[in-house]
Short mmCIF file of C-alpha atoms and ligand atoms in Angstrom, two decimals:
data_model
loop_
_atom_site.label_atom_id
_atom_site.label_comp_id
_atom_site.label_asym_id
_atom_site.label_seq_id
_atom_site.Cartn_x
_atom_site.Cartn_y
_atom_site.Cartn_z
CA MET W 1 0.34 -45.74 6.62
CA GLN W 2 -0.67 -42.70 4.61
CA GLN W 3 0.02 -39.34 6.13
CA ILE W 4 -2.76 -36.80 6.04
CA HIS W 5 -1.67 -33.42 4.73
CA PRO W 6 -4.00 -30.61 5.73
CA GLN W 7 -4.95 -28.10 3.03
CA PRO W 8 -2.25 -25.50 2.61
CA ILE W 9 -3.10 -21.99 3.80
CA PRO W 10 -1.73 -19.29 1.50
CA LEU W 11 -0.75 -15.78 2.58
CA VAL W 12 -3.38 -14.38 0.20
CA ASP W 13 -6.02 -16.35 -1.74
CA LEU W 14 -7.10 -14.53 -4.89
CA LEU W 15 -8.92 -17.57 -6.26
CA ALA W 16 -11.18 -17.72 -3.20
CA GLN W 17 -12.03 -14.06 -3.81
CA TYR W 18 -12.82 -14.70 -7.47
CA ARG W 19 -15.10 -17.61 -6.56
CA SER W 20 -17.07 -15.37 -4.20
CA ILE W 21 -17.88 -12.80 -6.94
CA LYS W 22 -17.43 -14.88 -10.12
CA SER W 23 -20.71 -14.00 -11.85
CA GLU W 24 -20.22 -10.24 -11.34
CA ILE W 25 -16.62 -10.36 -12.58
CA ASP W 26 -17.41 -12.51 -15.59
CA ALA W 27 -20.22 -10.16 -16.64
CA ALA W 28 -17.95 -7.12 -16.28
CA ILE W 29 -15.24 -8.71 -18.42
CA GLU W 30 -17.76 -9.66 -21.09
CA ALA W 31 -19.04 -6.09 -21.23
CA VAL W 32 -15.55 -4.73 -21.88
CA ILE W 33 -14.85 -7.32 -24.58
CA ALA W 34 -18.21 -6.62 -26.25
CA GLU W 35 -17.14 -2.98 -26.70
CA SER W 36 -13.43 -3.68 -27.32
CA ALA W 37 -12.84 -1.00 -24.67
CA PHE W 38 -9.38 -2.27 -23.81
CA VAL W 39 -7.19 0.79 -23.47
CA GLY W 40 -7.76 3.61 -20.99
CA THR W 41 -8.03 6.43 -23.47
CA ALA W 42 -10.17 9.48 -22.67
CA SER W 43 -13.33 7.89 -24.10
CA ASN W 44 -13.11 4.58 -22.19
CA ARG W 45 -16.32 4.51 -20.16
CA PHE W 46 -15.14 1.70 -17.88
CA VAL W 47 -12.06 3.65 -16.85
CA ARG W 48 -13.98 6.92 -16.40
CA ALA W 49 -16.66 5.10 -14.36
CA PHE W 50 -14.08 3.55 -12.06
CA GLU W 51 -12.39 6.93 -11.58
CA ALA W 52 -15.71 8.47 -10.52
CA GLU W 53 -16.53 5.58 -8.17
CA PHE W 54 -13.07 5.63 -6.63
CA ALA W 55 -13.28 9.40 -6.14
CA ALA W 56 -16.43 8.89 -4.09
CA TYR W 57 -14.79 6.11 -2.09
CA ALA W 58 -11.52 8.00 -1.53
CA GLU W 59 -13.40 11.20 -0.58
CA ARG W 60 -11.46 13.35 -3.07
CA PRO W 61 -12.81 15.07 -6.20
CA TRP W 62 -9.99 14.21 -8.64
CA VAL W 63 -8.87 10.70 -9.50
CA VAL W 64 -6.49 9.94 -12.35
CA ALA W 65 -6.14 6.24 -13.07
CA CYS W 66 -2.78 4.99 -14.34
CA GLY W 67 -0.78 1.86 -15.06
CA ASN W 68 0.40 0.96 -11.54
CA GLY W 69 1.18 2.38 -8.12
CA THR W 70 4.82 3.09 -8.89
CA ASP W 71 3.80 5.22 -11.89
CA SER W 72 1.32 7.11 -9.72
CA LEU W 73 4.13 8.14 -7.34
CA GLU W 74 6.47 9.09 -10.18
CA ILE W 75 3.84 11.05 -12.10
CA LEU W 76 2.77 12.96 -8.98
CA LEU W 77 6.39 13.87 -8.24
CA GLN W 78 6.80 15.05 -11.84
CA ALA W 79 3.53 16.98 -11.75
CA ALA W 80 4.72 18.68 -8.55
CA GLY W 81 7.95 19.69 -10.26
CA ILE W 82 10.24 17.54 -8.12
CA GLY W 83 13.50 16.74 -9.90
CA PRO W 84 17.30 16.84 -9.83
CA GLY W 85 18.75 18.55 -6.76
CA ASP W 86 15.63 17.98 -4.68
CA GLU W 87 15.43 15.75 -1.62
CA VAL W 88 12.33 13.76 -0.70
CA LEU W 89 11.70 12.20 2.71
CA VAL W 90 10.64 8.55 2.58
CA PRO W 91 10.33 5.96 5.37
CA ALA W 92 13.21 3.50 5.82
CA LEU W 93 10.78 0.58 5.75
CA SER W 94 8.53 0.27 2.70
CA TRP W 95 8.30 -1.36 -0.71
CA ILE W 96 11.12 -0.06 -2.91
CA ALA W 97 8.64 1.74 -5.19
CA THR W 98 8.42 4.53 -2.61
CA SER W 99 12.10 5.49 -2.91
CA GLU W 100 12.58 4.30 -6.49
CA SER W 101 9.99 6.78 -7.73
CA VAL W 102 12.06 9.62 -6.23
CA SER W 103 15.32 8.46 -7.84
CA SER W 104 13.63 7.93 -11.19
CA ARG W 105 12.73 11.63 -11.20
CA GLY W 106 16.40 12.45 -10.66
CA ALA W 107 15.73 13.54 -7.07
CA THR W 108 17.29 12.03 -3.93
CA PRO W 109 15.35 9.84 -1.48
CA VAL W 110 16.23 10.69 2.13
CA PHE W 111 15.37 7.80 4.41
CA VAL W 112 13.66 8.38 7.75
CA ASP W 113 13.46 5.78 10.53
CA ILE W 114 10.08 4.39 11.56
CA LEU W 115 8.13 4.24 14.81
CA PRO W 116 8.41 0.98 16.77
CA GLY W 117 5.19 -1.07 16.76
CA GLU W 118 3.50 1.22 14.21
CA TYR W 119 6.06 0.93 11.41
CA THR W 120 5.29 4.32 9.84
CA MET W 121 7.54 7.37 9.35
CA ASP W 122 8.76 8.84 12.65
CA PRO W 123 7.82 12.56 12.57
CA LEU W 124 10.71 13.61 14.86
CA ALA W 125 13.26 11.68 12.79
CA ALA W 126 11.74 13.28 9.68
CA ALA W 127 12.29 16.77 11.12
CA ASP W 128 15.97 15.86 11.72
CA ARG W 129 16.46 14.92 8.07
CA VAL W 130 15.08 18.12 6.55
CA THR W 131 17.64 20.28 4.72
CA PRO W 132 17.23 23.38 2.54
CA LYS W 133 16.99 20.95 -0.42
CA THR W 134 14.03 19.01 0.98
CA LYS W 135 11.03 19.59 -1.26
CA ALA W 136 8.61 16.77 -0.50
CA MET W 137 7.73 13.86 1.76
CA ILE W 138 6.06 10.53 1.01
CA PRO W 139 4.58 9.06 4.20
CA VAL W 140 3.52 5.43 3.71
CA HIS W 141 0.51 3.98 5.53
CA LEU W 142 2.35 0.69 5.90
CA TYR W 143 0.43 -2.57 6.38
CA GLY W 144 -2.79 -0.51 6.27
CA ASN W 145 -1.89 1.48 9.38
CA PRO W 146 -2.15 5.29 9.12
CA ALA W 147 1.03 7.33 9.51
CA HIS W 148 1.08 10.18 12.05
CA MET W 149 -0.33 12.72 9.60
CA GLU W 150 -0.92 15.57 12.03
CA GLU W 151 2.74 15.79 13.07
CA LEU W 152 3.99 15.13 9.53
CA LEU W 153 1.72 17.81 8.05
CA ALA W 154 2.88 20.32 10.67
CA LEU W 155 6.47 19.66 9.60
CA ALA W 156 5.52 19.88 5.92
CA GLU W 157 3.81 23.20 6.48
CA ARG W 158 6.77 24.65 8.41
CA ARG W 159 9.23 23.59 5.70
CA HIS W 160 6.93 24.06 2.67
CA LEU W 161 7.06 20.42 1.60
CA PHE W 162 4.83 18.79 -0.99
CA VAL W 163 3.12 15.78 0.62
CA ILE W 164 2.23 12.60 -1.28
CA GLU W 165 0.58 9.92 0.82
CA ASP W 166 1.51 6.42 -0.34
CA CYS W 167 -1.81 4.61 0.16
CA ALA W 168 -0.82 1.44 -1.73
CA GLN W 169 -1.55 -0.65 1.38
CA ALA W 170 -4.23 1.47 2.98
CA HIS W 171 -7.42 1.72 0.88
CA GLY W 172 -10.08 2.97 3.28
CA ALA W 173 -7.90 3.37 6.39
CA ARG W 174 -8.88 6.31 8.59
CA TYR W 175 -6.90 8.66 10.78
CA ARG W 176 -8.76 10.69 13.41
CA GLY W 177 -12.03 10.25 11.52
CA ARG W 178 -10.75 11.13 8.07
CA GLN W 179 -9.70 8.83 5.29
CA VAL W 180 -5.97 8.53 4.60
CA GLY W 181 -5.07 10.03 1.25
CA THR W 182 -7.04 13.20 2.06
CA PHE W 183 -4.32 14.83 4.19
CA GLY W 184 -1.50 15.47 1.73
CA HIS W 185 -1.50 17.44 -1.52
CA ALA W 186 -2.06 14.16 -3.30
CA ALA W 187 -2.17 10.43 -2.69
CA SER W 188 -0.98 7.45 -4.63
CA TYR W 189 -2.82 4.11 -4.82
CA SER W 190 -1.77 0.73 -6.15
CA PHE W 191 -4.26 -1.90 -7.31
CA PHE W 192 -1.66 -4.66 -7.62
CA PRO W 193 -3.62 -7.95 -7.31
CA GLY W 194 -2.65 -8.63 -3.69
CA LYS W 195 -3.54 -5.14 -2.39
CA ASN W 196 -6.78 -4.65 -0.44
CA LEU W 197 -8.39 -3.46 -3.68
CA GLY W 198 -6.61 -5.40 -6.39
CA ALA W 199 -6.99 -5.67 -10.15
CA TRP W 200 -6.02 -8.75 -12.13
CA GLY W 201 -2.82 -7.22 -13.28
CA ASP W 202 -1.08 -3.92 -12.68
CA ALA W 203 -3.15 -0.82 -11.97
CA GLY W 204 -2.90 2.40 -9.97
CA ALA W 205 -4.43 5.81 -9.35
CA MET W 206 -3.60 9.31 -8.21
CA VAL W 207 -6.01 11.17 -5.96
CA THR W 208 -6.10 14.88 -5.09
CA ASN W 209 -8.36 17.85 -4.48
CA ASP W 210 -6.12 20.09 -6.60
CA GLU W 211 -7.63 20.33 -10.06
CA THR W 212 -4.51 21.84 -11.65
CA LEU W 213 -2.34 19.05 -10.27
CA ALA W 214 -4.83 16.42 -11.46
CA ARG W 215 -4.90 17.86 -14.99
CA ARG W 216 -1.13 17.94 -15.10
CA ALA W 217 -0.88 14.36 -13.85
CA ARG W 218 -3.37 13.20 -16.49
CA MET W 219 -1.46 15.02 -19.19
CA ILE W 220 1.83 13.37 -18.15
CA ALA W 221 0.17 9.94 -18.07
CA GLN W 222 -1.09 10.32 -21.64
CA HIS W 223 2.02 11.37 -23.53
CA GLY W 224 1.75 15.02 -22.54
CA GLN W 225 -1.44 15.38 -24.54
CA GLY W 226 -3.65 18.34 -23.72
CA GLU W 227 -7.42 18.52 -24.05
CA ARG W 228 -7.39 17.62 -27.75
CA LYS W 229 -5.91 14.60 -29.48
CA HIS W 230 -2.43 15.15 -31.00
CA ASP W 231 -2.04 18.34 -28.98
CA HIS W 232 1.13 17.38 -27.04
CA GLN W 233 2.01 20.16 -24.62
CA ILE W 234 5.00 18.36 -23.12
CA GLU W 235 6.71 15.00 -23.40
CA GLY W 236 4.92 12.67 -21.02
CA ARG W 237 4.72 8.91 -20.90
CA ASN W 238 2.27 6.08 -21.36
CA SER W 239 0.58 5.05 -18.12
CA ARG W 240 -3.05 4.07 -18.56
CA LEU W 241 -5.51 1.85 -16.74
CA ASP W 242 -6.83 -0.98 -18.96
CA GLY W 243 -10.57 -1.23 -19.54
CA LEU W 244 -10.65 -4.79 -18.24
CA GLN W 245 -8.85 -3.81 -15.05
CA ALA W 246 -11.17 -0.83 -14.55
CA ALA W 247 -14.28 -3.01 -14.92
CA ILE W 248 -12.87 -5.59 -12.49
CA LEU W 249 -11.96 -2.84 -10.02
CA SER W 250 -15.48 -1.38 -10.22
CA VAL W 251 -16.94 -4.74 -9.24
CA LYS W 252 -14.47 -5.25 -6.42
CA LEU W 253 -14.87 -1.71 -5.09
CA ARG W 254 -18.51 -2.53 -4.28
CA HIS W 255 -17.24 -5.24 -1.89
CA LEU W 256 -14.33 -3.35 -0.39
CA ARG W 257 -16.09 -2.12 2.76
CA ALA W 258 -17.32 -5.62 3.61
CA TRP W 259 -13.87 -7.07 2.90
CA THR W 260 -12.25 -4.47 5.14
CA GLU W 261 -14.64 -5.38 7.96
CA ALA W 262 -13.76 -9.06 7.45
CA ARG W 263 -10.05 -8.21 7.70
CA ARG W 264 -10.68 -6.27 10.90
CA GLY W 265 -12.60 -9.14 12.44
CA LEU W 266 -9.82 -11.58 11.59
CA ALA W 267 -7.21 -9.19 12.99
CA ARG W 268 -9.08 -8.98 16.29
CA ARG W 269 -9.16 -12.80 16.45
CA TYR W 270 -5.41 -13.02 15.82
CA GLN W 271 -4.80 -10.40 18.50
CA ALA W 272 -6.75 -12.48 21.03
CA GLN W 273 -5.27 -15.82 19.96
CA LEU W 274 -1.64 -14.71 19.80
CA HIS W 275 -1.54 -12.39 22.80
CA GLY W 276 1.51 -13.33 24.86
CA PHE W 277 2.95 -15.60 22.16
CA VAL W 278 4.79 -12.95 20.14
CA GLU W 279 7.25 -10.27 21.23
CA GLN W 280 5.31 -7.47 19.60
CA MET W 281 1.99 -7.04 17.88
CA GLN W 282 1.20 -3.98 15.82
CA VAL W 283 0.13 -1.01 17.92
CA TYR W 284 -2.96 1.02 16.95
CA PRO W 285 -3.21 4.33 18.78
CA GLU W 286 -6.63 5.86 19.43
CA GLY W 287 -8.07 7.20 16.17
CA PHE W 288 -5.85 5.09 13.90
CA GLU W 289 -8.19 2.75 11.97
CA SER W 290 -6.07 0.22 10.11
CA VAL W 291 -7.37 -1.78 7.15
CA PHE W 292 -4.94 -4.64 7.90
CA HIS W 293 -3.38 -5.06 4.49
CA LEU W 294 -1.05 -7.32 6.44
CA PHE W 295 -1.20 -8.82 9.90
CA VAL W 296 2.33 -8.47 11.19
CA VAL W 297 3.89 -9.84 14.38
CA GLU W 298 7.45 -9.48 15.67
CA LEU W 299 9.28 -12.63 16.73
CA SER W 300 12.83 -12.99 18.07
CA ASP W 301 13.08 -16.38 16.28
CA ARG W 302 11.18 -15.30 13.17
CA ASP W 303 12.89 -17.60 10.67
CA ALA W 304 12.41 -20.70 12.84
CA VAL W 305 8.71 -19.91 13.33
CA ALA W 306 8.24 -19.29 9.60
CA ALA W 307 9.87 -22.66 8.87
CA ALA W 308 7.66 -24.43 11.43
CA LEU W 309 4.53 -22.92 9.87
CA ALA W 310 5.72 -23.80 6.37
CA GLY W 311 6.14 -27.39 7.57
CA GLU W 312 2.43 -27.41 8.35
CA GLY W 313 1.47 -25.96 4.97
CA ILE W 314 1.05 -22.39 6.21
CA SER W 315 2.55 -19.61 4.09
CA THR W 316 3.91 -16.45 5.68
CA GLY W 317 5.65 -13.36 4.35
CA ILE W 318 8.36 -10.93 5.40
CA GLN W 319 7.51 -7.30 4.66
CA TYR W 320 10.34 -6.37 4.46
CA PRO W 321 13.52 -8.34 5.15
CA ARG W 322 15.80 -5.29 4.79
CA PRO W 323 15.26 -1.58 5.38
CA LEU W 324 15.32 0.32 2.06
CA PRO W 325 18.61 2.17 2.73
CA LEU W 326 20.38 -1.16 3.36
CA LEU W 327 19.38 -2.68 0.01
CA ALA W 328 22.14 -3.31 -2.53
CA ALA W 329 20.46 -0.69 -4.72
CA TYR W 330 21.66 2.01 -2.28
CA ALA W 331 25.05 0.48 -1.35
CA ASP W 332 26.88 3.34 -3.08
CA ARG W 333 25.35 5.81 -0.64
CA GLY W 334 27.02 4.12 2.32
CA PHE W 335 24.05 4.00 4.69
CA ARG W 336 24.57 2.18 8.00
CA ALA W 337 22.15 0.03 9.95
CA ASP W 338 22.58 2.10 13.11
CA ASP W 339 21.29 5.18 11.26
CA TYR W 340 17.92 3.34 11.10
CA PRO W 341 17.86 1.33 14.34
CA VAL W 342 14.10 0.74 14.45
CA ALA W 343 13.72 -0.28 10.80
CA ASP W 344 16.78 -2.50 11.12
CA ALA W 345 15.50 -4.32 14.22
CA VAL W 346 11.98 -4.64 12.82
CA SER W 347 13.15 -6.08 9.48
CA ARG W 348 14.85 -8.93 11.37
CA ARG W 349 11.73 -9.78 13.38
CA VAL W 350 8.58 -9.14 11.33
CA LEU W 351 6.44 -11.97 10.03
CA SER W 352 3.19 -11.51 8.07
CA LEU W 353 0.52 -14.13 8.77
CA PRO W 354 -2.20 -15.23 6.33
CA LEU W 355 -4.93 -12.57 6.29
CA TYR W 356 -7.52 -12.07 3.58
CA PRO W 357 -11.29 -11.60 3.73
CA GLU W 358 -12.05 -15.20 2.72
CA LEU W 359 -9.79 -16.76 5.38
CA THR W 360 -12.09 -18.99 7.47
CA ALA W 361 -12.12 -19.20 11.27
CA PRO W 362 -10.92 -22.84 11.25
CA GLN W 363 -8.06 -21.89 8.91
CA GLN W 364 -7.12 -19.02 11.16
CA ASP W 365 -7.31 -21.25 14.24
CA ARG W 366 -4.81 -23.57 12.54
CA VAL W 367 -2.40 -20.69 11.90
CA SER W 368 -2.61 -19.51 15.51
CA ALA W 369 -2.26 -23.03 16.94
CA SER W 370 0.75 -23.66 14.74
CA LEU W 371 2.41 -20.43 15.80
CA ARG W 372 1.72 -21.11 19.47
CA ARG W 373 3.21 -24.60 19.13
CA ALA W 374 6.27 -23.15 17.41
CA ARG W 375 6.77 -20.69 20.25
CA GLY W 376 6.52 -23.52 22.81
CA ALA W 377 5.65 -21.33 25.73
CA ALA W 378 4.22 -17.87 26.08
CA VAL W 379 6.74 -15.03 26.07
CA ALA W 380 4.82 -12.56 28.17
C1 LIG M 1 2.60 -1.97 -3.87
C2 LIG M 1 3.24 -0.75 -3.40
C3 LIG M 1 3.66 0.28 -4.27
C4 LIG M 1 3.73 0.14 -5.75
O1 LIG M 1 2.62 -0.29 -6.39
P1 LIG M 1 2.70 -1.08 -7.79
O2 LIG M 1 1.30 -1.03 -8.24
O3 LIG M 1 3.18 -2.47 -7.48
O4 LIG M 1 3.62 -0.35 -8.69
C5 LIG M 1 4.12 1.46 -3.73
N1 LIG M 1 4.22 1.63 -2.40
C6 LIG M 1 3.88 0.65 -1.53
C7 LIG M 1 3.99 0.92 -0.07
C8 LIG M 1 3.39 -0.56 -2.00
O5 LIG M 1 3.05 -1.52 -1.12
#
C-alpha cells in the first residue's frame, strides 16, 4: 500500500511570496536591467527611491542603504566613534551579528540577560552591567517584539550612552504608539531574504533623525568619499545596496503592512490553538505591538517535539540554541551559564513554528494538531 505524504510545511516560504507578486517583481527587475543600474552608487535611482520610501515607512528622515544588516550595525558604531576600550551593552540572546559588530570595531560586547517571556534586553540587568567604559547599547527587538525602550532610554540618558536599535527582526513593530527604530540615536535594519521585509540576497539600512550621523554613515559606506567623486575624506569601506535588491525591496515594501497584518492574524490563531499545550508563549505587554518575525513557544521537551513535527513534514527552527556569551566564539572570555540564567533556560526550550504571510489556515491547523499530538496532553 502506498503511504500518503502530506505536503511539507517550511518555516518560511519565499517561493509562495514570489508567486503572489510575480508580475510586479519581474517588471521591477527588468527596469533595473534595462538601465544597467546594478550598483548602489549615488546616482542609482532605484536605491535612492527605496531609501525615500523606507524613510517614510520607518518614520525617520534619514535612511542610508547598505550591503546587509551586520554592516549597518558596524557602520553606525563607527560613525558614532565607538572603538577600542569602549564597552557596548548587547542582549545575551540574539543573532551573533549584534555582538560581532561591536567586536569588529575593536570594542567589547557586554552581554545582558533577557526578560522571561519577552526575550528582549532586561533594563535592570543592563543597569548592573554599566561601567565607566560603557559607551553604547544595542537593544534588539527580538522575534519582532519591542524591547522596553522607555526604561532602556532612561538608563542611556543617565549614563550618556549611544543607542542603536537592532530592528533586523522588527520592521513596523510599535512600542507605546511609536514605531521601533525611532527611539534610539539610530536604528539598524536587515533585509536578509527571510526577514519580514526581505531582499533576494543581502541588504540592509541605517535609519536616524541625525543628519550629521547619516552623512557620516554614508561616507563610511562609500569608501570615505565626501560629496564629490574621488574626494576621500577618510578610509571607509564598500557597503552598498544593489539596484536589483532596491527595486525588489520597493515592490515588497508596498505589501509589508498587509503581510504584517497576516502574520498577526496567524499569531492570534496559534495562540488560541496552542493555549495550554506549551509551557510558555511569548508575552506581549500592553502597548507592545509585535510584528511576529517568528512565532516562538517554550517547551520542556523541545527537541522531541521538533522531531515529531519533522516526522510529519513540518519544519521548525531554534532561535537561538545557545546564548551569545556561551558560543565558542566567546569561550576565551570565560562566561558562565548562570550569569545569564534566563537566556540559558530559554535557549534550551524555544521552538519557532512556521509563520509567514502566505501560510494557509489548513497548513497552520496541521502544525497545531501535530504539536498537540506530540505533547500528548495539555500542560496547563
Ligand atoms: C539578521 C539579523 C542581523 C544581521 O543582518 P544581516 O543582514 O544578516 O547581516 C542583525 N541582528 C539581528 C537580530 C538579526 O536577526
